[in-house]
């Protein structure tokens, strides 16, 4: 079984982001960048499938700038066999919309013919939570989003999904698209030898012209602002004072 | 402009609060039709939706493949009735987030997730970077497709009496099959619509200790929430998680106990009206967003609070 794992390069989740005061966006130069945490989980799941003998090959794909090669090297170090960079923009500030990403991935799927695509449920920069579902729609494949457990057998995947109120288990015929939730697994640390080995693994580059996808965005970002800040609160000294404030000042308890 | 609102169905029932909030979010855009997709017993859900004020008509589709809200058949249904609408929306809960991006791809439109404000028919606000920035976007798609964050809108009231129209189901795409739902049925208020929420974090130390949070919540009629750390450690079930990747809540009162206030957690609760933080660490970031902060040992404070309330 062949697996395709799309990985996005995003501002590291530990970075306290800064919004440019002119409303032009979020400051991304000189900040630490990493693989989107959900994609790390997707890749870890793929590697575990390979270790169990369920999967035979893992292809990681990233769509973005040349810098996304770093993310792909990380993917190779984590255990992907090959990597594909789709060089889609030279502007690191341009975020490529999920619809375009899904269209590009659909082209890659047509070439690579994977049995399963495992994507993250959401990119932690744009917080869209859309690409996997869109890709499944474009391909006419089944989808299982927000996965916290995956089992492959007999040409289908049984997936436990995290939904409001609890869990849903469904069985989806392969090929399919699965998106990962946080509790699916805990990604391993990358060892030094695997970083060295990753340098020898193939990393192929494609251009948009190769794929023939129109990237014209459907959404125009007018401006990006800081969220409303909360005004500073107060310290209370005791439980009695807290209850008094909640009842008589805030009026949220009676 | 006419809006199609995909109603959220859970265990065969209308999730009225989410539908009512999505409805009030979009009612300024024009007339709103509500689409209900279910296998059977849809008449009750349809009757409930028809009562919401601002609904023009309810479209009801009952078919075996629509049971359990599987994305592929529901998305195919939405596509089949999409003609003539200017906007297609759903609440930004797991139901809508699973289905609407697929619908958008089928209709060659971009989906706009988690809309928190609607400026006009094509201009929307949505948070990015875990709520640390807010984007205003203008959509050039002829058909706009988006999910709305329920915590940002008040529910539309009852008092309507819209007609119910039956629509036929598309062919079953037969791509996935439902196996089982493991839904916890509870008497407690639902997290995303509760007026009060009490949440616990890693500071609770164990599943047994977490019961103190549940007791406090029950005492004041609150829903129970948790940080991701508390969920990962098994103190609380996953659907209690509040945050960037969990539930977004904006109750009148949010009490955070033994939670440090990581940005991913704040993303899910910082729009609460009143925030109370109980933490032993003077420097915990949660104290910076709290209206009332009580610094001290939660194991002393929480029982005292439960007793005195
Ligand atoms: C991609 C991604 C997504 C994430 N999404 C979410 C999300 O949706 N929601 C979420 O919550 N997290 C999320 N996280 C995790 C987040 O970064 C934090 O790790 C998590 O919120 C920490 O949980 P906590 O505050 O319970 O634990 P900690 O940070 O360990 O804090 C525990 C707190 O308890 C206090 N404490 C300990 N003992 C006591 C005592 N006896 N009395 C009083 N106080 C005490 C401590 O002072 C401390 O402040 C995400 C992380 C990533 C990478
Ligand atoms: N530019 C990209 N390159 C590779 N994968 C991506 C890209 N954008 C999104 N994805 C994948 O789609 C998932 C969901 O992203 P989003 O829909 O943007 O929240 C991510 O976790 C990735 O797996």
Coordinates of C-alpha atoms and ligand atoms in Angstrom, one line a residue:
Chain A
X1 CA 0.0 0.0 0.0
X2 CA 1.3 3.4 -0.9
X3 CA 0.7 6.5 1.3
X4 CA 0.7 10.1 0.4
X5 CA 1.2 12.6 3.3
X6 CA 0.9 16.4 2.6
X7 CA 3.0 18.4 5.0
X8 CA 2.8 22.2 5.5
X9 CA 5.5 24.5 6.7
X10 CA 4.0 26.8 9.3
X11 CA 5.1 29.2 12.1
X12 CA 6.1 26.9 15.0
X13 CA 3.2 26.4 17.5
X14 CA 5.4 27.8 20.3
X15 CA 5.9 31.2 18.7
X16 CA 4.0 34.1 20.0
X17 CA 3.0 35.6 16.7
X18 CA 3.0 39.3 16.0
X19 CA 0.5 41.1 13.8
X20 CA 1.9 43.8 11.7
X21 CA 0.5 47.1 12.8
X22 CA -0.3 48.2 9.3
X23 CA -2.8 45.3 9.0
X24 CA -0.8 43.6 6.2
X25 CA -0.6 40.3 8.0
X26 CA 1.4 38.3 10.6
X27 CA 5.1 38.7 10.9
X28 CA 6.8 35.6 9.4
X29 CA 10.3 36.7 8.8
X30 CA 12.9 35.6 11.3
X31 CA 10.4 33.4 13.2
X32 CA 10.9 29.7 13.8
X33 CA 9.1 27.6 11.3
X34 CA 8.2 23.9 11.7
X35 CA 6.1 21.2 10.2
X36 CA 2.4 21.6 11.0
X37 CA 1.9 19.5 14.2
X38 CA -1.1 17.6 12.7
X39 CA 1.1 16.7 9.7
X40 CA 3.8 15.3 12.0
X41 CA 1.1 13.1 13.5
X42 CA 0.0 12.0 9.9
X43 CA 3.5 11.1 9.0
X44 CA 4.1 9.2 12.3
X45 CA 0.9 7.2 11.5
X46 CA 2.2 6.5 8.0
X47 CA 5.6 5.4 9.4
X48 CA 3.9 3.1 11.9
X49 CA 1.8 1.5 9.1
X50 CA 5.0 0.9 7.2
X51 CA 6.7 -0.6 10.3
X52 CA 3.7 -2.9 10.7
X53 CA 4.1 -4.0 7.1
X54 CA 0.7 -2.5 6.2
X55 CA 2.3 0.2 3.9
X56 CA 5.2 -0.2 1.6
X57 CA 6.0 3.4 0.5
X58 CA 5.4 6.9 2.0
X59 CA 5.6 10.0 -0.2
X60 CA 5.6 13.4 1.5
X61 CA 4.4 16.4 -0.4
X62 CA 4.7 20.1 0.4
X63 CA 3.3 23.0 -1.5
X64 CA 4.9 26.4 -1.0
X65 CA 8.2 28.1 -1.3
X66 CA 11.7 26.6 -1.7
X67 CA 12.0 26.8 2.1
X68 CA 9.4 24.0 2.4
X69 CA 12.3 21.7 1.4
X70 CA 13.4 22.0 5.1
X71 CA 10.0 20.6 6.1
X72 CA 10.3 17.8 3.5
X73 CA 13.8 16.9 4.9
X74 CA 12.2 16.6 8.3
X75 CA 9.5 14.4 6.7
X76 CA 12.2 12.2 5.2
X77 CA 14.1 12.0 8.5
X78 CA 10.8 11.0 10.2
X79 CA 10.5 8.1 7.8
X80 CA 9.1 9.2 4.4
X81 CA 10.7 7.4 1.5
X82 CA 10.5 10.2 -1.0
X83 CA 9.5 13.8 -1.1
X84 CA 7.9 16.1 -3.6
X85 CA 8.1 19.9 -3.4
X86 CA 5.5 21.8 -5.5
X87 CA 7.2 25.2 -5.9
X88 CA 4.0 27.3 -6.0
X89 CA 5.2 30.8 -5.0
X90 CA 8.3 32.7 -4.2
X91 CA 6.5 34.9 -1.7
X92 CA 6.8 33.4 1.7
X93 CA 3.8 35.6 2.8
X94 CA 1.5 34.1 0.2
X95 CA -0.6 31.4 1.9
X96 CA -2.1 29.0 -0.7
X97 CA -5.7 28.4 -0.2
X98 CA -7.0 24.9 0.6
X99 CA -9.0 24.7 -2.6
X100 CA -5.7 25.3 -4.6
X101 CA -3.8 23.0 -2.4
X102 CA -6.4 20.3 -2.9
X103 CA -6.3 20.8 -6.6
X104 CA -2.5 20.4 -6.7
X105 CA -2.7 17.4 -4.4
X106 CA -5.3 15.9 -6.8
X107 CA -2.8 16.1 -9.6
X108 CA -0.1 14.5 -7.5
X109 CA -2.6 11.8 -6.6
X110 CA -3.3 11.2 -10.3
X111 CA 0.5 10.7 -10.9
X112 CA 1.4 8.8 -7.8
X113 CA -1.8 6.7 -7.3
X114 CA -1.6 6.3 -3.6
X115 CA -4.1 4.0 -1.8
X116 CA -4.5 6.5 1.1
X117 CA -3.8 10.1 1.7
X118 CA -3.2 11.0 5.4
X119 CA -3.3 14.8 5.9
X120 CA -3.5 16.9 9.1
X121 CA -7.0 18.0 10.2
X122 CA -5.9 21.7 10.2
X123 CA -3.0 23.9 9.5
X124 CA -2.3 25.9 12.6
X125 CA -1.6 29.1 10.7
X126 CA -4.8 29.6 8.7
X127 CA -6.8 27.2 10.9
X128 CA -9.0 26.3 7.9
X129 CA -9.6 22.6 8.5
X130 CA -10.6 22.1 4.9
X131 CA -7.9 20.6 2.6
X132 CA -8.5 16.9 3.3
X133 CA -12.2 17.1 2.8
X134 CA -11.8 19.2 -0.4
X135 CA -9.3 16.7 -1.8
X136 CA -11.6 13.8 -1.1
X137 CA -14.4 15.7 -2.8
X138 CA -12.4 16.5 -5.9
X139 CA -11.2 12.9 -6.2
X140 CA -14.7 11.4 -5.4
X141 CA -13.1 9.4 -2.6
X142 CA -14.4 8.6 0.8
X143 CA -13.2 10.7 3.7
X144 CA -12.6 10.1 7.4
X145 CA -11.7 13.3 9.3
X146 CA -10.4 14.0 12.8
X147 CA -9.0 10.5 13.2
X148 CA -7.9 9.2 16.6
X149 CA -7.4 5.6 15.5
X150 CA -6.9 4.0 12.1
X151 CA -6.9 0.3 11.2
X152 CA -6.4 -1.0 7.7
X153 CA -7.7 -4.3 6.6
X154 CA -9.2 -5.8 3.5
X155 CA -9.1 -2.8 1.2
X156 CA -10.7 -0.4 3.8
X157 CA -9.8 1.7 6.8
X158 CA -11.7 1.6 10.0
X159 CA -11.4 5.0 11.5
X160 CA -12.3 6.3 14.9
X161 CA -13.3 10.0 14.6
X162 CA -13.4 12.6 17.3
X163 CA -16.8 14.3 17.0
X164 CA -18.8 16.6 19.2
X165 CA -20.2 14.6 22.0
X166 CA -17.8 11.7 21.7
X167 CA -16.5 9.3 19.0
X168 CA -17.7 7.9 15.7
X169 CA -16.3 4.8 14.1
X170 CA -16.7 4.4 10.4
X171 CA -15.3 2.2 7.6
X172 CA -14.1 3.9 4.5
X173 CA -13.2 2.1 1.3
X174 CA -9.7 2.7 -0.1
X175 CA -8.5 4.8 -1.7
X176 CA -9.6 7.4 0.7
X177 CA -8.5 10.6 2.5
X178 CA -8.0 10.6 6.3
X179 CA -7.2 13.6 8.4
X180 CA -5.5 13.3 11.8
X181 CA -6.5 14.6 15.2
X182 CA -4.1 15.2 18.1
X183 CA -4.7 12.0 19.9
X184 CA -3.9 9.6 17.0
X185 CA -0.3 9.2 18.2
X186 CA 2.7 10.9 19.6
X187 CA 5.3 11.6 16.9
X188 CA 8.8 10.2 17.6
X189 CA 11.9 12.4 18.0
X190 CA 14.2 12.6 15.0
X191 CA 17.6 10.9 15.6
X192 CA 20.8 12.2 14.1
X193 CA 21.4 9.1 12.0
X194 CA 18.0 9.5 10.4
X195 CA 18.7 13.1 9.6
X196 CA 21.9 11.9 7.8
X197 CA 20.0 9.2 6.0
X198 CA 17.3 11.7 4.9
X199 CA 19.9 13.7 3.0
X200 CA 20.3 10.8 0.6
X201 CA 16.6 10.2 0.0
X202 CA 15.0 11.6 -3.2
X203 CA 13.4 15.1 -3.1
X204 CA 11.8 15.9 -6.4
X205 CA 10.6 19.4 -7.5
X206 CA 7.6 20.3 -9.5
X207 CA 6.4 23.6 -10.8
X208 CA 2.8 24.8 -11.2
X209 CA 3.3 24.7 -14.9
X210 CA 4.1 21.0 -14.7
X211 CA 0.8 20.5 -12.9
X212 CA -1.4 23.0 -14.7
X213 CA -3.3 24.3 -11.7
X214 CA -4.7 27.8 -11.5
X215 CA -3.8 29.4 -8.2
X216 CA -5.9 32.5 -8.4
X217 CA -7.1 32.9 -4.8
X218 CA -10.9 33.1 -4.2
X219 CA -10.5 35.0 -1.0
X220 CA -8.8 38.4 -0.8
X221 CA -7.4 39.2 2.6
X222 CA -8.4 42.8 3.2
X223 CA -6.6 43.2 6.5
X224 CA -5.3 41.3 9.5
X225 CA -5.7 42.7 12.9
X226 CA -4.9 42.0 16.5
X227 CA -7.9 40.5 18.3
X228 CA -9.6 42.6 21.0
X229 CA -7.5 42.5 24.1
X230 CA -9.1 41.8 27.4
X231 CA -8.7 44.5 30.0
X232 CA -6.6 43.6 33.0
X233 CA -8.5 41.9 35.8
X234 CA -7.9 41.8 39.5
X235 CA -6.6 39.4 42.1
X236 CA -8.9 38.3 44.8
X237 CA -7.6 37.2 48.1
X238 CA -10.1 34.5 49.2
X239 CA -12.9 32.2 48.1
X240 CA -15.4 34.5 49.9
X241 CA -14.1 37.5 48.0
X242 CA -14.4 35.6 44.7
X243 CA -18.0 34.6 45.4
X244 CA -18.8 38.1 46.4
X245 CA -17.3 39.6 43.2
X246 CA -19.1 37.0 41.0
X247 CA -22.4 37.7 42.6
X248 CA -22.4 41.4 43.2
X249 CA -19.9 42.9 40.7
X250 CA -20.0 40.6 37.7
X251 CA -23.5 39.4 38.3
X252 CA -22.8 36.0 36.8
X253 CA -23.9 34.0 39.9
X254 CA -27.0 34.5 41.9
Chain B
X1 CA -29.7 36.8 -1.7
X2 CA -30.9 33.4 -0.4
X3 CA -29.0 31.3 2.1
X4 CA -29.1 27.5 2.4
X5 CA -28.3 26.5 6.0
X6 CA -27.3 22.8 6.4
X7 CA -28.8 21.8 9.8
X8 CA -26.7 19.8 12.1
X9 CA -28.2 16.5 13.1
X10 CA -26.9 14.4 16.0
X11 CA -28.3 11.0 16.9
X12 CA -31.3 11.7 14.7
X13 CA -32.1 15.0 16.5
X14 CA -31.8 18.6 15.4
X15 CA -28.9 20.4 17.2
X16 CA -31.3 23.3 17.6
X17 CA -28.9 25.6 19.4
X18 CA -26.3 25.4 16.6
X19 CA -28.8 25.8 13.9
X20 CA -30.4 28.8 15.7
X21 CA -27.1 30.5 16.1
X22 CA -26.0 29.9 12.5
X23 CA -29.5 31.2 11.5
X24 CA -29.1 34.5 13.4
X25 CA -25.6 34.9 11.9
X26 CA -26.9 34.8 8.3
X27 CA -30.4 36.3 8.6
X28 CA -29.2 39.8 7.6
X29 CA -28.0 38.3 4.3
X30 CA -31.5 37.4 3.0
X31 CA -34.0 34.6 3.2
X32 CA -32.8 31.4 4.7
X33 CA -33.8 27.8 3.9
X34 CA -32.8 25.1 6.3
X35 CA -31.8 21.7 4.9
X36 CA -32.2 18.6 7.0
X37 CA -30.6 15.3 6.0
X38 CA -31.5 12.2 7.9
X39 CA -32.6 8.6 7.4
X40 CA -35.9 8.7 9.3
X41 CA -37.8 10.6 11.9
X42 CA -36.8 13.8 10.1
X43 CA -40.3 15.2 10.6
X44 CA -39.6 16.1 14.2
X45 CA -36.3 17.8 13.3
X46 CA -38.1 19.6 10.4
X47 CA -40.9 20.8 12.7
X48 CA -38.3 22.1 15.2
X49 CA -36.4 24.0 12.5
X50 CA -39.6 25.4 11.1
X51 CA -40.3 27.0 14.4
X52 CA -37.2 29.1 14.3
X53 CA -37.9 32.7 13.4
X54 CA -36.3 33.7 10.1
X55 CA -36.6 30.4 8.3
X56 CA -38.3 30.7 4.8
X57 CA -38.8 27.0 4.4
X58 CA -37.4 23.7 5.6
X59 CA -36.1 21.2 3.0
X60 CA -36.3 17.7 4.4
X61 CA -34.5 14.8 2.8
X62 CA -34.9 11.3 4.3
X63 CA -32.9 8.4 2.9
X64 CA -31.1 5.4 4.4
X65 CA -27.7 6.7 3.2
X66 CA -28.2 10.0 5.1
X67 CA -28.1 8.2 8.5
X68 CA -25.3 9.3 10.8
X69 CA -24.4 12.3 8.7
X70 CA -21.7 10.7 6.6
X71 CA -19.9 13.4 4.6
X72 CA -20.1 11.9 1.1
X73 CA -23.9 11.5 0.8
X74 CA -24.7 14.6 2.7
X75 CA -22.3 16.7 0.5
X76 CA -23.8 15.2 -2.6
X77 CA -27.3 16.2 -1.4
X78 CA -26.2 19.7 -0.6
X79 CA -24.7 20.0 -4.1
X80 CA -27.9 18.7 -5.7
X81 CA -30.0 21.5 -4.0
X82 CA -27.4 24.3 -4.2
X83 CA -28.8 25.9 -7.4
X84 CA -30.3 29.4 -6.8
X85 CA -28.6 30.0 -3.4
X86 CA -26.0 32.8 -2.9
X87 CA -24.6 31.4 0.3
X88 CA -24.4 27.9 1.9
X89 CA -23.6 27.8 5.6
X90 CA -23.4 25.5 8.6
X91 CA -22.4 25.8 12.2
X92 CA -18.6 25.4 12.7
X93 CA -19.0 22.2 14.7
X94 CA -17.5 18.8 13.7
X95 CA -20.6 18.0 11.6
X96 CA -20.4 21.1 9.4
X97 CA -16.6 21.2 9.3
X98 CA -16.6 17.6 8.0
X99 CA -19.1 18.3 5.3
X100 CA -18.9 21.9 4.0
X101 CA -15.4 21.8 2.6
X102 CA -16.3 18.8 0.6
X103 CA -19.4 20.6 -0.7
X104 CA -17.3 23.6 -1.6
X105 CA -14.9 21.4 -3.6
X106 CA -17.8 19.8 -5.4
X107 CA -19.0 23.3 -6.4
X108 CA -15.6 24.7 -7.1
X109 CA -15.7 27.3 -4.3
X110 CA -13.4 28.0 -1.5
X111 CA -14.8 27.4 2.0
X112 CA -14.5 30.0 4.7
X113 CA -14.1 28.3 8.1
X114 CA -15.1 29.6 11.5
X115 CA -16.6 33.0 10.5
X116 CA -17.0 35.2 13.6
X117 CA -18.6 38.2 11.9
X118 CA -20.4 38.9 8.6
X119 CA -19.8 42.4 7.3
X120 CA -21.8 42.0 4.0
X121 CA -22.6 39.4 1.5
X122 CA -19.0 38.9 0.5
X123 CA -17.0 40.2 3.5
X124 CA -16.3 38.0 6.5
X125 CA -14.1 38.0 9.6
X126 CA -12.4 34.9 10.8
X127 CA -9.7 34.2 13.4
X128 CA -6.3 32.7 12.3
X129 CA -3.2 31.6 14.3
X130 CA -5.3 30.2 17.1
X131 CA -7.2 33.5 17.4
X132 CA -4.1 35.6 17.8
X133 CA -5.0 37.5 14.6
X134 CA -8.3 38.3 12.9
X135 CA -8.6 38.4 9.2
X136 CA -11.1 40.2 7.1
X137 CA -11.6 38.4 3.8
X138 CA -13.6 39.2 0.7
X139 CA -14.8 36.2 -1.3
X140 CA -15.0 36.4 -5.1
X141 CA -16.8 33.1 -5.5
X142 CA -20.3 33.5 -7.0
X143 CA -21.5 31.0 -4.3
X144 CA -20.1 31.7 -0.9
X145 CA -19.7 28.7 1.4
X146 CA -18.8 29.1 5.0
X147 CA -19.1 27.8 8.6
X148 CA -20.0 30.1 11.4
X149 CA -18.6 30.0 14.9
X150 CA -21.6 29.5 17.1
X151 CA -20.0 31.2 20.2
X152 CA -20.0 34.5 18.3
X153 CA -23.7 34.7 17.6
X154 CA -26.9 34.6 19.7
X155 CA -29.5 31.9 18.8
X156 CA -32.5 33.0 16.7
X157 CA -35.7 32.9 18.7
X158 CA -38.7 30.6 18.1
X159 CA -41.9 32.0 16.8
X160 CA -41.8 31.1 13.1
X161 CA -43.8 28.6 11.2
X162 CA -42.0 27.8 7.9
X163 CA -43.4 25.2 5.5
X164 CA -41.6 21.9 5.1
X165 CA -40.8 20.7 1.6
X166 CA -39.6 17.2 0.8
X167 CA -36.6 16.9 -1.5
X168 CA -35.3 13.7 -3.1
X169 CA -32.0 12.1 -2.1
X170 CA -29.1 11.7 -4.5
X171 CA -27.7 8.3 -5.3
X172 CA -25.7 6.8 -2.4
X173 CA -22.0 7.3 -3.2
X174 CA -21.3 4.2 -1.1
X175 CA -17.8 5.3 -0.1
X176 CA -18.0 4.8 3.6
X177 CA -20.2 3.0 6.1
X178 CA -21.1 3.8 9.6
X179 CA -20.0 1.4 12.3
X180 CA -20.7 2.9 15.7
X181 CA -21.2 6.1 17.6
X182 CA -19.9 6.4 21.1
X183 CA -21.7 9.4 22.4
X184 CA -21.8 10.2 26.0
X185 CA -25.3 11.2 27.0
X186 CA -25.3 13.7 29.8
X187 CA -27.7 15.8 31.7
X188 CA -25.1 18.6 31.9
X189 CA -25.4 21.6 29.6
X190 CA -23.6 21.3 26.3
X191 CA -20.2 22.9 26.3
X192 CA -20.6 25.2 23.3
X193 CA -23.9 26.7 24.4
X194 CA -23.6 26.6 28.2
X195 CA -23.8 29.8 30.1
X196 CA -21.2 28.6 32.6
X197 CA -18.2 26.4 32.1
X198 CA -15.8 25.0 34.6
X199 CA -12.6 23.6 33.1
X200 CA -9.7 21.6 34.7
X201 CA -6.1 21.1 33.6
X202 CA -3.0 19.2 34.3
X203 CA -3.0 20.8 37.8
X204 CA -5.8 18.4 38.9
X205 CA -3.2 15.6 38.9
X206 CA -5.5 12.6 38.4
X207 CA -8.9 11.4 37.0
X208 CA -10.2 11.0 40.6
X209 CA -9.2 14.6 41.5
X210 CA -10.9 15.8 38.3
X211 CA -14.2 14.8 40.0
X212 CA -13.8 18.0 42.0
X213 CA -14.2 20.0 38.8
X214 CA -17.3 18.0 37.8
X215 CA -18.8 18.6 41.3
X216 CA -18.2 22.3 41.1
X217 CA -19.7 22.4 37.6
X218 CA -22.8 20.5 38.7
X219 CA -23.1 22.8 41.7
X220 CA -23.5 25.9 39.5
X221 CA -25.2 24.2 36.5
X222 CA -22.1 24.5 34.3
X223 CA -20.7 22.4 31.5
X224 CA -17.3 20.8 32.1
X225 CA -14.3 21.6 30.0
X226 CA -10.7 20.5 30.0
X227 CA -7.3 21.5 28.7
X228 CA -5.6 19.2 26.2
X229 CA -3.1 18.1 28.8
X230 CA -6.0 16.9 31.0
X231 CA -7.5 15.0 28.1
X232 CA -4.2 13.5 27.1
X233 CA -3.6 12.3 30.7
X234 CA -7.0 10.7 30.7
X235 CA -8.5 12.9 33.3
X236 CA -11.3 14.0 30.9
X237 CA -12.9 12.7 27.7
X238 CA -11.7 14.2 24.4
X239 CA -14.9 16.0 23.6
X240 CA -14.4 18.2 26.7
X241 CA -11.3 19.8 25.3
X242 CA -11.5 23.6 24.9
X243 CA -9.1 25.4 22.6
X244 CA -7.8 25.9 19.1
X245 CA -8.3 22.3 18.2
X246 CA -11.1 21.6 20.6
X247 CA -14.3 23.4 21.3
X248 CA -14.7 27.2 21.2
X249 CA -16.8 28.5 24.1
X250 CA -17.9 32.0 25.1
X251 CA -20.0 31.5 28.2
X252 CA -20.9 34.2 30.7
X253 CA -18.6 32.6 33.2
X254 CA -15.5 30.5 32.5
X255 CA -13.6 29.1 35.5
X256 CA -10.1 27.7 34.6
X257 CA -8.7 25.5 37.3
X258 CA -5.1 24.3 37.2
X259 CA -4.8 25.4 33.6
X260 CA -1.7 27.5 32.7
X261 CA -3.3 29.3 29.7
X262 CA -1.3 28.2 26.7
X263 CA -2.3 30.2 23.5
X264 CA -4.0 27.1 22.1
X265 CA -6.2 26.9 25.2
X266 CA -6.9 30.7 25.3
X267 CA -8.0 30.4 21.6
X268 CA -11.0 28.4 22.8
X269 CA -12.2 30.6 25.7
X270 CA -10.9 34.1 25.7
X271 CA -14.2 35.5 24.4
X272 CA -15.9 34.4 27.6
X273 CA -17.6 37.3 29.4
X274 CA -16.1 36.7 32.8
X275 CA -13.0 34.5 33.3
X276 CA -11.9 33.2 36.7
X277 CA -8.5 31.6 37.0
X278 CA -7.5 29.4 40.0
X279 CA -3.8 28.7 39.8
X280 CA -0.9 28.4 42.3
X281 CA 1.5 30.0 39.9
X282 CA 1.6 33.8 40.1
X283 CA 3.1 34.0 36.6
X284 CA 0.7 31.6 34.8
X285 CA -0.5 33.3 31.5
X286 CA -4.1 32.5 32.3
X287 CA -4.0 35.1 35.1
X288 CA -3.4 37.8 32.4
X289 CA -6.8 37.2 30.8
X290 CA -8.7 36.5 34.0
X291 CA -11.2 39.0 35.3
X292 CA -10.8 37.5 38.8
X293 CA -7.7 35.5 39.7
X294 CA -7.3 33.5 42.8
X295 CA -3.7 32.4 43.4
X296 CA -3.4 29.4 45.6
X297 CA -3.8 25.6 45.9
X298 CA -6.7 24.3 43.9
X299 CA -7.1 21.4 46.2
X300 CA -8.1 23.8 49.0
X301 CA -9.9 26.3 46.9
X302 CA -12.2 24.1 44.8
X303 CA -13.8 22.2 47.6
X304 CA -14.3 25.4 49.6
X305 CA -15.9 27.0 46.5
X306 CA -18.2 24.0 46.0
X307 CA -19.3 24.1 49.6
X308 CA -20.0 27.8 49.7
X309 CA -21.9 28.1 46.5
Ligands
LIG1 C1 -1.2 21.8 17.6 C2 -1.6 21.9 19.0 C3 -2.9 22.1 19.4 C4 -3.3 22.3 20.7 N1 -4.6 22.5 21.0 C5 -5.0 22.7 22.3 C6 -6.3 22.9 22.6 O1 -7.2 22.9 21.8 N2 -6.6 23.1 23.9 C7 -5.7 23.0 24.9 O2 -6.0 23.2 26.1 N3 -4.4 22.8 24.6 C8 -4.0 22.6 23.3 N4 -2.7 22.4 23.0 C9 -1.8 22.1 24.2 C10 -1.3 23.4 24.8 O3 -0.1 23.9 24.1 C11 -0.9 23.1 26.3 O4 0.1 22.1 26.3 C12 -2.0 22.7 27.2 O5 -3.1 23.6 27.1 C13 -1.5 22.7 28.6 O6 -2.6 22.2 29.5 P1 -2.6 22.7 31.0 O7 -2.7 24.1 31.1 O8 -3.7 21.8 31.7 O9 -1.2 22.1 31.6 P2 0.1 22.9 32.1 O10 0.5 23.9 31.1 O11 1.0 21.9 32.6 O12 -0.5 23.8 33.3 C14 -0.9 23.2 34.6 C15 -1.2 24.4 35.5 O13 -1.7 23.9 36.7 C16 -1.2 24.7 37.8 N5 -1.3 23.9 39.0 C17 -0.6 22.7 39.2 N6 -0.9 22.3 40.5 C18 -1.8 23.2 41.0 C19 -2.5 23.2 42.3 N7 -2.3 22.3 43.2 N8 -3.3 24.3 42.5 C20 -3.4 25.3 41.5 N9 -2.8 25.2 40.3 C21 -2.0 24.2 40.1 C22 0.2 25.0 37.3 O14 0.6 26.2 38.0 C23 0.0 25.2 35.8 O15 -0.3 26.6 35.5 C24 -2.3 22.2 21.7 C25 -1.0 22.0 21.4 C26 -0.6 21.9 20.0 C27 0.8 21.7 19.7
LIG2 N1 0.7 24.1 1.4 C1 0.5 22.9 1.8 N2 1.4 21.9 1.5 C2 1.2 20.6 1.9 N3 0.1 20.2 2.6 C3 -0.8 21.1 3.0 C4 -0.7 22.5 2.6 N4 -1.7 23.2 3.0 C5 -2.5 22.3 3.7 N5 -2.0 21.0 3.6 C6 -2.5 19.8 4.2 O1 -3.8 20.0 4.6 C7 -4.0 19.9 6.0 C8 -5.1 20.9 6.4 O2 -4.8 22.2 6.1 P1 -5.9 23.4 6.1 O3 -7.1 22.9 5.4 O4 -5.2 24.5 5.5 O5 -6.2 23.7 7.6 C9 -2.7 20.2 6.6 O6 -2.6 19.6 7.9 C10 -1.8 19.5 5.5 O7 -1.8 18.1 5.7

